[in-house]
Each structure stands twice: as structure tokens, then as C-alpha cells.
Coordinates of C-alpha atoms in Angstrom, one line a residue:
Chain A
M1 CA 156.9 95.0 183.9
T2 CA 153.7 95.7 185.4
W3 CA 152.1 97.0 182.0
I4 CA 153.2 93.9 180.3
L5 CA 151.2 91.8 182.7
I6 CA 148.1 94.1 182.1
L7 CA 148.4 93.9 178.4
I8 CA 148.8 89.9 178.7
I9 CA 145.5 89.8 180.5
I10 CA 144.0 92.1 177.7
C11 CA 145.2 90.2 175.0
I12 CA 143.9 86.8 176.8
Y13 CA 140.6 88.5 176.8
L14 CA 140.7 89.6 173.3
F15 CA 141.5 86.1 172.1
F16 CA 138.6 84.5 174.1
V17 CA 136.4 87.3 172.6
L18 CA 137.7 86.3 168.9
F19 CA 137.3 82.8 169.6
L20 CA 133.7 82.9 171.0
G21 CA 132.8 85.3 168.3
S22 CA 133.9 83.1 165.5
W23 CA 132.6 79.7 167.3
A24 CA 129.1 81.5 167.2
G25 CA 129.1 81.4 163.5
R26 CA 130.5 78.0 162.9
G27 CA 128.4 75.7 160.6
R28 CA 125.9 78.3 159.9
E29 CA 124.3 79.1 156.4
S30 CA 125.8 81.7 154.3
S31 CA 122.4 83.9 153.9
I32 CA 121.2 87.2 154.7
V33 CA 118.5 86.2 157.1
E34 CA 121.1 84.4 158.9
Y35 CA 124.1 87.0 158.8
I36 CA 121.6 89.8 159.6
A37 CA 118.9 88.5 161.5
A38 CA 120.3 85.1 163.0
S39 CA 117.6 83.2 161.3
R40 CA 115.0 85.0 163.6
G41 CA 115.8 82.8 166.2
L42 CA 117.6 84.4 169.3
G43 CA 116.2 83.8 172.9
F44 CA 116.0 85.9 175.9
V45 CA 119.2 85.6 177.5
V46 CA 121.0 86.3 174.3
M47 CA 118.6 88.9 173.1
Y48 CA 118.9 90.6 176.6
F49 CA 122.9 90.9 176.7
L50 CA 122.8 91.8 172.8
M51 CA 120.6 94.9 173.5
G52 CA 122.4 95.5 176.8
G53 CA 125.9 95.5 175.1
A54 CA 124.8 98.0 172.8
I55 CA 124.0 100.6 175.8
F56 CA 126.9 99.4 177.9
S57 CA 129.0 101.1 175.5
A58 CA 132.0 103.5 175.6
F59 CA 129.5 106.0 176.2
A60 CA 128.3 104.5 179.3
Y61 CA 131.4 103.0 180.7
L62 CA 134.0 105.6 179.6
G63 CA 131.9 108.7 179.0
G64 CA 129.7 108.1 181.9
P65 CA 132.4 108.1 184.7
G66 CA 133.8 111.1 182.6
W67 CA 130.6 113.1 182.8
A68 CA 130.3 112.2 186.5
Y69 CA 134.0 113.4 187.2
S70 CA 133.5 116.5 184.9
K71 CA 129.9 117.4 185.0
G72 CA 128.7 115.9 188.1
A73 CA 124.7 115.7 188.1
A74 CA 124.4 115.7 184.5
A75 CA 125.5 112.2 184.3
F76 CA 122.2 111.4 186.1
Y77 CA 120.6 111.5 182.4
I78 CA 122.6 108.6 181.4
L79 CA 120.8 106.6 184.0
G80 CA 117.3 108.0 183.1
Y81 CA 117.9 107.2 179.3
C82 CA 119.4 103.7 179.8
A83 CA 116.3 102.8 181.7
L84 CA 113.7 104.2 179.6
G85 CA 115.5 103.9 176.1
L86 CA 113.7 100.5 175.3
V87 CA 110.2 101.2 176.5
P88 CA 108.9 103.0 173.1
W89 CA 109.9 99.4 171.8
W90 CA 107.1 98.0 173.4
L91 CA 104.7 99.9 170.8
W92 CA 106.9 98.9 167.7
G93 CA 109.1 96.1 168.6
P94 CA 106.4 93.2 168.3
R95 CA 105.1 94.9 165.2
A96 CA 108.4 95.3 163.7
L97 CA 108.9 91.5 164.4
K98 CA 105.8 90.6 162.9
A99 CA 106.4 92.5 159.7
G100 CA 110.0 91.0 159.4
K101 CA 108.7 87.5 159.6
K102 CA 105.9 88.1 157.3
F103 CA 107.6 90.1 154.7
Q104 CA 111.1 89.2 155.2
Y105 CA 112.5 92.4 156.2
V106 CA 115.9 92.6 157.7
T107 CA 116.7 96.2 158.0
Q108 CA 114.7 99.0 159.4
A109 CA 114.7 101.1 156.1
Q110 CA 113.2 97.9 154.4
L111 CA 110.2 98.4 156.6
F112 CA 109.7 102.0 156.1
S113 CA 110.6 102.3 152.4
D114 CA 107.9 99.3 151.7
R115 CA 105.4 101.3 153.7
F116 CA 106.0 104.2 151.9
Q117 CA 106.7 102.7 148.4
S118 CA 109.8 104.6 148.2
K119 CA 113.4 103.8 147.0
V120 CA 114.4 107.5 147.7
L121 CA 113.3 106.8 151.6
S122 CA 115.7 104.0 151.8
L123 CA 118.5 105.9 150.4
I124 CA 117.9 108.7 152.8
I125 CA 117.7 106.6 155.8
A126 CA 120.7 104.4 154.9
V127 CA 122.9 107.8 154.6
V128 CA 121.3 109.3 157.9
S129 CA 121.9 106.0 159.6
V130 CA 125.5 105.4 158.3
L131 CA 126.7 109.1 159.0
A132 CA 125.3 108.6 162.7
F133 CA 126.9 105.1 162.8
I134 CA 130.3 106.5 161.8
Q135 CA 130.3 108.9 164.7
Y136 CA 129.0 106.0 167.0
I137 CA 131.8 103.7 165.8
T138 CA 134.5 106.3 166.3
L139 CA 133.1 106.7 169.9
Q140 CA 133.9 103.1 170.7
M141 CA 137.3 103.3 168.8
K142 CA 138.5 106.1 171.0
G143 CA 137.3 104.4 174.1
C144 CA 139.3 101.2 172.9
A145 CA 142.4 103.6 172.0
Y146 CA 142.1 105.2 175.8
V147 CA 142.4 101.7 177.3
F148 CA 145.5 100.7 175.4
E149 CA 147.2 103.9 175.8
I150 CA 146.6 103.9 179.7
A151 CA 147.3 100.0 180.1
S152 CA 150.6 100.4 178.3
E153 CA 151.4 103.5 180.1
G154 CA 151.7 105.5 176.7
R155 CA 153.7 102.9 174.9
I156 CA 150.6 101.7 172.7
P157 CA 149.8 105.0 170.7
F158 CA 146.2 106.0 170.1
W159 CA 146.1 104.8 166.7
A160 CA 147.3 101.4 167.4
G161 CA 144.9 100.8 170.3
A162 CA 142.0 101.7 168.1
L163 CA 143.5 99.5 165.3
V164 CA 143.5 96.6 167.4
A165 CA 140.1 96.7 168.6
Y166 CA 139.0 97.4 165.0
V167 CA 140.7 94.3 163.7
V168 CA 139.5 92.0 166.4
V169 CA 135.8 93.2 166.0
L170 CA 136.2 93.0 162.2
I171 CA 137.3 89.2 162.2
Y172 CA 134.1 88.0 164.0
V173 CA 131.6 90.4 162.8
F174 CA 133.0 89.5 159.0
Y175 CA 132.8 85.7 159.7
A176 CA 129.9 85.1 162.2
G177 CA 127.5 88.1 161.5
V178 CA 125.0 88.9 164.1
R179 CA 125.1 85.4 166.1
G180 CA 129.0 86.6 166.6
V181 CA 128.0 89.6 168.1
A182 CA 125.3 88.2 170.0
W183 CA 127.3 85.6 171.7
T184 CA 130.3 88.1 172.6
N185 CA 127.7 90.5 174.1
V186 CA 126.7 87.7 176.5
F187 CA 130.3 87.2 177.9
Q188 CA 131.1 90.9 177.5
G189 CA 127.8 92.0 179.3
A190 CA 128.0 89.6 182.3
F191 CA 131.8 90.4 182.6
M192 CA 131.0 94.4 182.6
V193 CA 128.0 94.2 184.9
I194 CA 130.4 92.2 187.5
T195 CA 133.4 94.7 187.4
A196 CA 131.1 97.8 187.5
W197 CA 129.5 96.7 190.6
V198 CA 132.6 95.5 192.4
L199 CA 134.8 98.1 191.6
G200 CA 132.5 101.1 191.9
L201 CA 131.4 100.2 195.4
Y202 CA 135.1 99.1 196.3
L203 CA 136.4 102.6 195.3
A204 CA 133.9 104.6 196.9
Y205 CA 134.5 102.4 200.1
D206 CA 138.1 102.2 200.0
L207 CA 138.9 105.9 199.3
Y208 CA 135.9 107.6 201.2
G209 CA 134.6 105.0 203.5
G210 CA 131.4 104.6 201.5
P211 CA 129.3 106.6 199.0
S212 CA 127.5 109.0 201.5
E213 CA 130.9 110.1 202.6
M214 CA 132.2 110.6 199.1
F215 CA 129.4 112.6 198.0
R216 CA 129.6 114.6 201.2
Q217 CA 133.3 115.7 200.4
I218 CA 132.4 116.3 196.8
A219 CA 129.6 118.6 197.9
Q220 CA 132.2 120.4 200.3
A221 CA 134.5 121.0 197.7
N222 CA 132.1 121.9 194.9
P223 CA 128.5 122.6 196.2
T224 CA 126.9 122.8 192.7
H225 CA 128.6 119.6 191.3
L226 CA 125.8 117.4 192.2
L227 CA 123.2 119.9 191.1
V228 CA 121.6 121.0 187.4
G229 CA 120.3 124.1 186.6
P230 CA 121.8 127.7 186.4
G231 CA 125.4 127.9 187.7
T232 CA 126.0 124.3 187.2
K233 CA 127.4 122.2 184.0
M234 CA 123.9 121.6 182.4
S235 CA 120.9 123.9 182.5
F236 CA 117.2 122.3 182.9
A237 CA 116.4 122.7 179.7
A238 CA 119.5 121.1 178.3
F239 CA 119.1 118.1 180.8
A240 CA 115.3 117.6 180.1
S241 CA 115.9 117.5 176.2
A242 CA 118.9 115.6 176.2
L243 CA 117.1 112.9 178.2
L244 CA 114.0 113.0 175.8
V245 CA 115.8 112.9 172.8
S246 CA 117.9 109.9 174.0
V247 CA 114.7 108.1 175.3
L248 CA 112.8 108.8 172.0
G249 CA 115.8 108.0 169.8
F250 CA 117.3 105.0 171.3
S251 CA 115.0 102.3 170.0
M252 CA 115.1 104.3 166.5
W253 CA 118.7 103.4 166.1
P254 CA 118.8 101.1 163.3
H255 CA 121.1 98.6 164.8
L256 CA 118.7 98.3 167.8
F257 CA 115.5 98.6 165.9
M258 CA 116.4 95.7 163.4
K259 CA 117.1 93.3 166.6
A260 CA 113.4 93.1 166.5
Y261 CA 113.9 90.9 163.1
T262 CA 116.4 88.6 165.4
A263 CA 114.0 87.6 168.2
K264 CA 112.5 84.2 168.2
S265 CA 108.9 85.6 169.6
E266 CA 107.1 88.5 170.8
R267 CA 107.4 86.9 174.3
V268 CA 111.3 87.0 174.1
L269 CA 111.2 90.8 172.8
K270 CA 108.8 91.9 175.5
Q271 CA 111.0 89.9 178.3
T272 CA 114.1 91.9 176.7
I273 CA 112.4 95.3 177.1
V274 CA 110.8 94.2 180.6
F275 CA 114.4 93.5 182.1
Y276 CA 116.2 96.4 180.2
P277 CA 116.0 98.8 183.2
T278 CA 118.4 96.4 185.0
F279 CA 121.1 97.9 182.9
A280 CA 120.7 101.0 184.2
I281 CA 120.8 100.1 187.7
F282 CA 124.0 98.4 186.8
L283 CA 125.2 101.7 185.5
V284 CA 125.2 103.4 189.0
P285 CA 128.5 102.2 190.3
V286 CA 130.1 103.0 187.1
L287 CA 129.1 106.5 187.8
F288 CA 130.6 106.2 191.1
I289 CA 133.9 105.7 189.8
G290 CA 133.7 108.9 188.2
F291 CA 132.6 110.6 191.4
A292 CA 135.3 109.0 193.1
G293 CA 137.8 110.5 190.9
I294 CA 136.8 114.2 191.7
M295 CA 139.1 114.4 194.6
Q296 CA 142.0 112.1 193.5
V297 CA 143.1 113.8 190.3
K298 CA 142.9 117.4 188.9
P299 CA 141.2 117.9 185.3
D300 CA 144.5 119.5 183.9
E301 CA 146.3 116.2 185.2
L302 CA 143.8 114.1 183.7
G303 CA 143.4 115.4 180.1
A304 CA 140.3 114.3 178.8
A305 CA 137.5 113.5 181.3
D306 CA 136.5 110.3 179.4
R307 CA 140.0 109.0 180.7
I308 CA 138.9 109.0 184.3
L309 CA 138.1 105.3 184.4
P310 CA 141.2 103.7 183.0
W311 CA 143.3 106.4 185.1
M312 CA 141.6 105.6 188.2
F313 CA 142.6 101.9 188.2
S314 CA 146.1 102.3 186.8
H315 CA 146.9 104.7 189.7
M316 CA 145.3 103.0 192.6
Q317 CA 147.8 100.4 193.5
F318 CA 145.9 97.6 192.5
P319 CA 147.6 94.4 191.4
P320 CA 148.3 94.3 187.8
I321 CA 145.8 91.2 187.4
A322 CA 143.0 93.4 188.8
V323 CA 144.0 96.4 186.6
G324 CA 144.0 94.0 183.6
L325 CA 140.6 92.7 184.2
I326 CA 139.1 96.1 184.8
L327 CA 140.6 97.6 181.6
A328 CA 139.5 94.5 179.8
A329 CA 135.8 95.3 181.0
A330 CA 136.2 98.8 179.7
L331 CA 137.5 97.4 176.5
A332 CA 134.3 94.9 176.5
A333 CA 132.0 97.9 176.9
A334 CA 133.5 99.7 173.5
M335 CA 133.8 96.6 171.8
S336 CA 130.2 95.1 172.5
T337 CA 128.9 98.2 171.1
Q338 CA 131.3 98.7 168.2
D339 CA 130.5 95.0 166.9
T340 CA 126.9 95.5 166.6
I341 CA 127.2 98.9 165.0
T342 CA 130.0 97.7 162.4
H343 CA 127.4 94.7 161.6
A344 CA 124.6 96.9 161.2
A345 CA 126.4 99.6 159.2
G346 CA 127.5 97.1 156.9
S347 CA 124.0 95.5 156.5
I348 CA 122.1 98.8 156.0
F349 CA 124.8 100.0 153.3
A350 CA 124.4 97.0 151.3
Q351 CA 120.5 96.2 151.8
D352 CA 119.4 99.9 151.9
F353 CA 121.7 101.3 149.6
V354 CA 123.4 99.1 147.4
E355 CA 120.6 96.8 146.8
V356 CA 118.2 99.6 146.1
L357 CA 120.2 101.3 143.4
K358 CA 120.8 97.9 141.6
R359 CA 118.5 96.8 138.9
E360 CA 118.7 93.3 139.3
K361 CA 118.7 91.9 142.8
H362 CA 121.8 90.3 144.1
S363 CA 121.7 86.4 144.8
D364 CA 121.6 85.7 148.8
R365 CA 125.2 84.8 148.6
E366 CA 126.3 87.8 146.6
A367 CA 124.2 90.0 149.0
T368 CA 125.8 88.7 152.1
L369 CA 129.3 89.0 150.6
W370 CA 128.3 92.7 149.8
V371 CA 127.6 93.1 153.7
R372 CA 130.8 91.6 154.6
I373 CA 132.6 94.1 152.2
S374 CA 130.7 97.0 153.8
V375 CA 131.5 95.9 157.3
I376 CA 135.4 96.2 156.4
C377 CA 134.9 99.6 154.7
F378 CA 133.1 101.3 157.5
G379 CA 135.2 100.1 160.2
A380 CA 138.0 101.6 158.0
V381 CA 136.2 104.9 157.6
S382 CA 135.4 105.2 161.2
Y383 CA 139.1 104.3 162.3
L384 CA 140.1 107.2 160.4
V385 CA 137.6 109.5 161.9
A386 CA 138.6 108.3 165.2
I387 CA 142.3 109.0 164.7
F388 CA 141.9 112.4 163.1
G389 CA 138.7 113.7 165.0
G390 CA 138.8 115.8 168.1
Q391 CA 135.4 116.0 170.0
T392 CA 134.9 114.2 173.1
L393 CA 132.8 110.7 173.5
V394 CA 129.5 112.1 174.8
A395 CA 129.4 115.3 172.8
L396 CA 129.9 112.7 169.7
L397 CA 127.0 110.7 170.6
L398 CA 124.5 113.6 171.2
G399 CA 125.1 114.7 167.7
A400 CA 124.2 111.5 166.3
Y401 CA 121.1 111.1 168.4
G402 CA 119.8 114.5 167.0
S403 CA 119.4 112.7 163.4
I404 CA 118.4 109.2 164.4
V405 CA 115.8 110.6 166.4
Q406 CA 114.2 112.0 163.2
L407 CA 113.3 108.2 162.0
L408 CA 110.7 108.3 165.0
P409 CA 107.8 110.0 162.6
L410 CA 108.2 107.3 160.4
A411 CA 108.1 104.6 162.9
A412 CA 104.6 106.0 164.3
A413 CA 103.2 106.9 160.9
T414 CA 104.1 103.4 159.5
F415 CA 102.1 101.5 162.4
F416 CA 99.7 104.0 163.5
W417 CA 98.8 106.8 160.9
P418 CA 97.6 105.4 157.5
R419 CA 97.1 108.8 156.2
A420 CA 100.8 109.5 156.0
T421 CA 102.1 109.6 152.4
K422 CA 105.4 109.2 150.7
I423 CA 106.1 112.8 149.9
G424 CA 105.1 113.7 153.5
A425 CA 107.6 111.1 154.9
I426 CA 110.3 112.3 152.8
C427 CA 110.1 116.0 153.4
G428 CA 109.5 115.3 157.2
I429 CA 112.7 113.4 157.6
L430 CA 114.8 115.6 155.4
T431 CA 113.4 118.7 157.2
G432 CA 114.1 117.3 160.7
V433 CA 117.7 115.8 159.7
L434 CA 118.8 119.1 157.9
Y435 CA 117.9 121.3 160.7
N436 CA 119.4 119.1 163.5
Y437 CA 122.6 119.0 161.4
A438 CA 122.3 123.3 160.8
I439 CA 122.5 123.8 164.4
V440 CA 124.9 121.1 165.2
L441 CA 127.1 122.7 162.4
E442 CA 126.2 126.2 163.9
F443 CA 124.6 127.3 160.7
I444 CA 121.6 128.5 162.9
P445 CA 121.5 129.1 166.6
K446 CA 119.9 126.7 169.1
F447 CA 116.6 127.7 170.6
W448 CA 116.6 128.1 174.4
D449 CA 119.3 125.4 174.9
I450 CA 116.8 122.8 173.9
H451 CA 118.4 119.8 171.9
A452 CA 118.9 120.1 168.1
G453 CA 117.1 116.9 167.7
I454 CA 114.1 117.6 169.5
Q455 CA 113.7 120.9 167.7
G456 CA 114.4 118.9 164.3
L457 CA 111.6 116.4 165.6
V458 CA 108.9 118.8 166.1
L459 CA 109.3 120.2 162.6
N460 CA 109.9 116.7 161.3
F461 CA 106.3 115.8 162.6
I462 CA 104.6 119.1 161.3
V463 CA 105.9 118.7 157.9
L464 CA 105.1 115.1 157.7
I465 CA 101.5 115.9 158.9
V466 CA 100.7 119.1 156.7
V467 CA 102.6 117.5 153.7
S468 CA 100.7 114.3 153.9
L469 CA 97.3 115.8 154.3
L470 CA 98.0 118.1 151.3
T471 CA 99.0 115.0 149.1
K472 CA 96.9 112.0 147.9
P473 CA 96.5 109.2 150.3
M474 CA 98.1 106.1 149.6
D475 CA 96.5 102.9 148.7
R476 CA 94.3 101.5 151.5
A477 CA 94.8 97.8 150.9
H478 CA 98.7 98.5 151.2
I479 CA 98.5 100.5 154.2
H480 CA 96.1 98.0 155.9
K481 CA 99.0 95.4 156.1
F482 CA 101.1 97.7 158.2
V483 CA 98.4 99.1 161.0
T484 CA 97.0 95.6 161.5
L485 CA 100.2 93.8 162.4
Chain B
M1 CA 89.1 91.8 154.7
N2 CA 87.5 94.6 152.9
N3 CA 85.4 95.3 155.9
E4 CA 88.4 95.2 158.1
Q5 CA 90.1 97.9 155.8
E6 CA 87.1 100.0 155.7
K7 CA 87.3 99.9 159.5
V8 CA 90.9 101.0 159.5
G9 CA 90.5 103.9 157.4
Y10 CA 92.9 106.8 156.9
G11 CA 92.5 108.0 160.8
I12 CA 95.1 107.6 163.6
T13 CA 95.0 103.7 164.5
V14 CA 96.3 103.1 167.9
F15 CA 95.0 99.8 168.4
R16 CA 94.5 96.9 166.0
P17 CA 91.0 96.4 164.7
G18 CA 89.1 93.8 167.0
T19 CA 91.2 94.9 170.2
P20 CA 89.1 93.8 173.3
R21 CA 88.1 97.2 175.2
G22 CA 89.8 95.8 178.3
A23 CA 93.0 95.7 176.3
K24 CA 92.7 99.3 175.2
I25 CA 92.2 100.5 178.7
R26 CA 95.1 98.8 179.7
G27 CA 97.1 100.2 177.1
I28 CA 95.9 103.8 177.7
I29 CA 96.7 103.4 181.3
F30 CA 100.3 101.9 180.8
F31 CA 101.0 104.5 178.2
T32 CA 100.0 107.1 180.5
I33 CA 102.2 105.7 183.3
F34 CA 105.1 105.4 181.1
C35 CA 104.7 109.0 179.8
V36 CA 104.7 110.4 183.5
I37 CA 107.7 108.5 184.2
I38 CA 109.5 109.7 181.6
V39 CA 108.6 113.4 182.0
V40 CA 109.4 112.9 185.9
Q41 CA 112.8 111.5 184.9
S42 CA 113.5 114.3 182.3
C43 CA 112.4 117.1 184.9
Y44 CA 113.6 115.6 188.1
W45 CA 115.4 118.8 189.1
L46 CA 111.7 120.0 189.8
F47 CA 111.5 117.7 192.5
A48 CA 114.7 116.4 193.7
N49 CA 117.5 118.9 192.7
S50 CA 119.3 118.7 196.1
L51 CA 122.0 116.9 197.9
R52 CA 120.4 116.0 201.2
P53 CA 119.0 113.7 202.5
F54 CA 121.3 111.4 201.4
V55 CA 119.5 107.8 200.6
L56 CA 121.3 104.5 200.2
G57 CA 124.8 106.4 200.0
M58 CA 123.3 108.5 197.2
P59 CA 122.4 112.2 196.9
F60 CA 118.7 112.9 196.8
G61 CA 118.6 113.6 193.1
M62 CA 120.4 110.4 192.1
F63 CA 118.2 108.3 194.4
F64 CA 115.1 110.0 193.0
I65 CA 116.2 108.7 189.4
V66 CA 116.9 105.2 190.8
L67 CA 113.7 105.0 192.5
F68 CA 111.9 105.9 189.1
I69 CA 113.9 103.2 187.4
T70 CA 112.7 100.8 189.9
A71 CA 109.2 102.0 189.4
E72 CA 109.3 101.6 185.7
F73 CA 110.6 98.1 186.0
A74 CA 107.8 97.1 188.2
A75 CA 105.4 98.7 186.0
L76 CA 106.9 97.0 182.9
V77 CA 106.8 93.5 184.8
I78 CA 103.0 94.2 185.6
L79 CA 102.5 95.1 182.1
Y80 CA 104.4 91.7 180.7
L81 CA 102.2 89.7 183.3
L82 CA 98.8 91.1 182.1
E83 CA 99.9 90.7 178.3
S84 CA 101.6 87.3 178.9
K85 CA 98.1 85.7 179.3
N86 CA 97.1 87.2 176.0
M87 CA 100.3 85.9 174.5
E88 CA 99.6 82.5 175.7
E89 CA 96.1 82.4 174.5
K90 CA 97.6 83.3 171.0
G91 CA 100.1 80.5 171.4
D92 CA 102.8 83.2 170.9
V93 CA 102.7 82.2 167.2
L94 CA 103.5 85.2 165.0

């Protein structure tokens, strides 16, 4: 009967999120700027949680403890990139915000394709973004499915758990757009942070008498688990390049980059960046949960390492209400990322792909409808990938980062290098993305355990610079409006 | 406008035309600070790839990363406070 009570709590949580998300969009006009950019009017608290919800994802909340459990010190890279991920946004976030207001952009590709006067670039960015998004949404759906599977003691199959989360997210994203995403993230973010701290510390104290003793026991049982380098689960080069690609790529994720268009002002945007590292501190006890599991369950018994968080709480003799709340928090982590990506994927496909291919522009109402239809389709495709895919959570995300970080040279060139040309930009991004996928798909070997995305990025920059210098500069007056933002 | 365009040219333009010298220096200093923080976090194993001493209940490597997160937060707060004056002067109107 315990599992029924746990599921009831999870259902109450889901209904509340559904209500909040739908309520947020009540009475709002049906326009593209409202649906994608919340009429460019979000304040600090909402922006903070909207951006935080994206990082407090299944990757961090389920994958993080999973890495702490299975790979030890390699998980520290998650703290580093969570803290640093938004710092590069200080350089282009405010500029993107100004460009959005001035030229009415609502997506990242609109900015880059306008700067480089290229529809082809818009199509490439849309395809790259959507491919990465599918992997990312899949990641969140798998996280949701794990939660349901463990909460119901295996009675709710993987496919059904993922489906429930997909449908709930779909309803409020479809109806309320980014405003629904933002307000649900405020609730989910606060909920996750509180549960992470309370439970991470509780487990360390309850099972071991404190974090120091917990780490001492882990070090005694496995002396290399809390280290990186030769003989551990992650090499020096892999750690450094994984963190670097994540930091450089984080603010390039289109669903985060385009949030610059939703902020009310530059002040709000910079406040969000200032307080963003606090989310990394919130993640410390989340890793404690994974470390605490090392002496409690053997990997063979657990199955996938990503299941450690739900496993811990369903096997620790907690009252069902507490277990329900904890699992709801894990669900919140996955859903708060799933919703923002689903929303962004739909927006990008409709605005940067369909709209670009159309000869006549859609009306505002038609364009919004296209976004909504795209939201449904991408959720469905990702759902199928989640059900039939086989990789673990973190490995999936790292693969996606490799292609998204290839957008970095475009941002740098847009705002800081007027000499960059259309052909240079297209050749650069194609080189970077194709090289990254060639390594990921093992067509070519990885160089010295350095992340494929970083290798692709170096090539991308070189090609962008060389080809730009070999081609005719773009119109000075046109370029001027981007570097003086 | 045309003069401004001439000033921008095709070279690397890190700062907007007309940015005061003080703001440029501040930008370069903070850019360097954040680059150092990123490099140190990426290569934390050069300085703190060890278990002991345990600080605040964490192994030294983990504590080291948390310490740099705190340093980064402090640097961001200082940068924001320095720039917020400028934002007020501009009336935060975009």
C-alpha cells in the first residue's frame, strides 16, 4: 500500500504543476513574442528560476548522484560547470537582449542568420539545435520514467512513466508557452533546492554520522574513488575538457540563449548571472546522496547508476510521504528542464526552419500555431527515442554538448568580429558539428581523450577565420549594428 | 554614424565605440579573473587532487571546487555593483 501513497503524492504534485503552468498563461495574447519571449517582461526571480530549472535537470539531479556513485570525483565537474556556465553570458546576454528588442528576434538563429544574412545558416542552426534537443529531452524523459518505475516498485513500466511526464509538460507548454515554463520552474526550483539540502545532509548524517565520516569510509573502501587521473574513472584531460566544453557550450544552448529575449532589462539579466553560481552550491548535497549510496547498494543490484537517488529513498525506511516528496522533487528536476527544451525546440523548428522555408511569412497567429504543433511533434519524437534508446543520462548530454558548443564562434563573430563572413560562418559550423559527430559516432578516433566538442570547436574557429579572410567582407553598415549593441 | 562605422572597421571590436577607458580596464581585469577561475576549476587536479584534509565535511578536492565557486560568486557581485552604477546612469533603458 505504501507505493500507492507515494504515487498519490506524485500525482498531487503533477496536478499542481499543471494548474500553475496553465494559470500562468491565462488571459495572455496569442502572439509569437508572448509565446516565445513572454512579451520581453520577466523579472529577476522568475528569470533566476527559469535559468536554474534548466540546470537543475535530470542530468544534475539523477545523473549527478549517479556519477558520484559510479565515478566519484569525476562528478565534481558538474559543480564547476553549473557555477561557471552562465558567466560567458555576461558578454553576449545583454547584447542579445538589446538586439532582440531592437530587431524583434525571438530565437538565437534569427540573430545569427540576420548578422550573416543567411537563411542556410538558420536552417543549419535549427537542425543542430533540434538534434541536440532530442537527446536532451530524451534525457529528462528517462529521468521521469526512472522515478515512476521506482515509486511504483516496478508496476508502472518505463514507457508509461515517460508518457505521463510528457503529457503533463505538453499541456502547459502548449497552452501557456514560456510563461508557463517560467512559473512552474519557480515552484519546481524552490522545491528541488529545499529537498536537495535537507535530504543530502540527512543521509550523510543518518547513515554515516556526517559527511567527513562518509568520505573516510568511501576512501577506505576505494582509495581512488574521490580522485581523478590515471587509475580512476576519469582522466585529467577528460575532466578538464568536459568542464571546458560545458562552460563554453552552456550559454550557447538555444533554449538558454533565447531567454535573453524574455528578460525585462539588462539589470535583470545580469542579476540572474550573478546569482547563478548559487545553484552549484545547491547541488553539493545532491552529490552527497550519490556518495552516500556507495556503501549501501552494489552496482549489480542497482542496475543503472542514474537510479541511485530514487533507490536510496525508496529503500531507506522513510515514511511514504517523505519518499513521495523526494521523488516528486526528482520529477521536478526532470520536468523543469523538459518543459523549457520542449518549448524551445518547438519555437526553433517553427521560426528558424518552417518560417525560413516559407515564401510568404505566416501571420502572428499562424506562426504561434506552428510553434504549438512543433512542440507536440518534438515531444513525441523524443519520447520514442527515450523508449528505444540505450545510453545513460550523462553520456547522452555530453554528446549533445559537442554540437551545441559549435555555435560559440557565431556568437563571438556576431558581436566582436565584423570581418566574419557568411561563407566563413557556414563552413566553420559545418566543420565543427561534422567533426564532433564523426568522433561521437567513432568514424575517427578521439585525440588524447579530449572532448570531441572542444576538438570540433578549435577546427570551427580556424575555418571561420581562414574562410572569412579569404572571402569578401560583408557590408560595413549592416555589420555595424551588431558590434555597437 | 558614418564616422562611428569607420571607427568600428573590420578588426576585432571587444568594446563598443565610445566605451570609457576605466570601463575597458575593468572589463579586461574581470575577464582575466574569470578565465583564471575557469582554468583553475578545469585543472583543479593540479592543485587539489587529494582526499585530505577534509574541510567542511568534504574531501579537499571537492572543497577546492566549492571555494572557487564562492570566489566566482564574489567576483560577479563586485562586477555587478561596479556596473550597476553605469546601468543607473543609462537609466537601464534598452
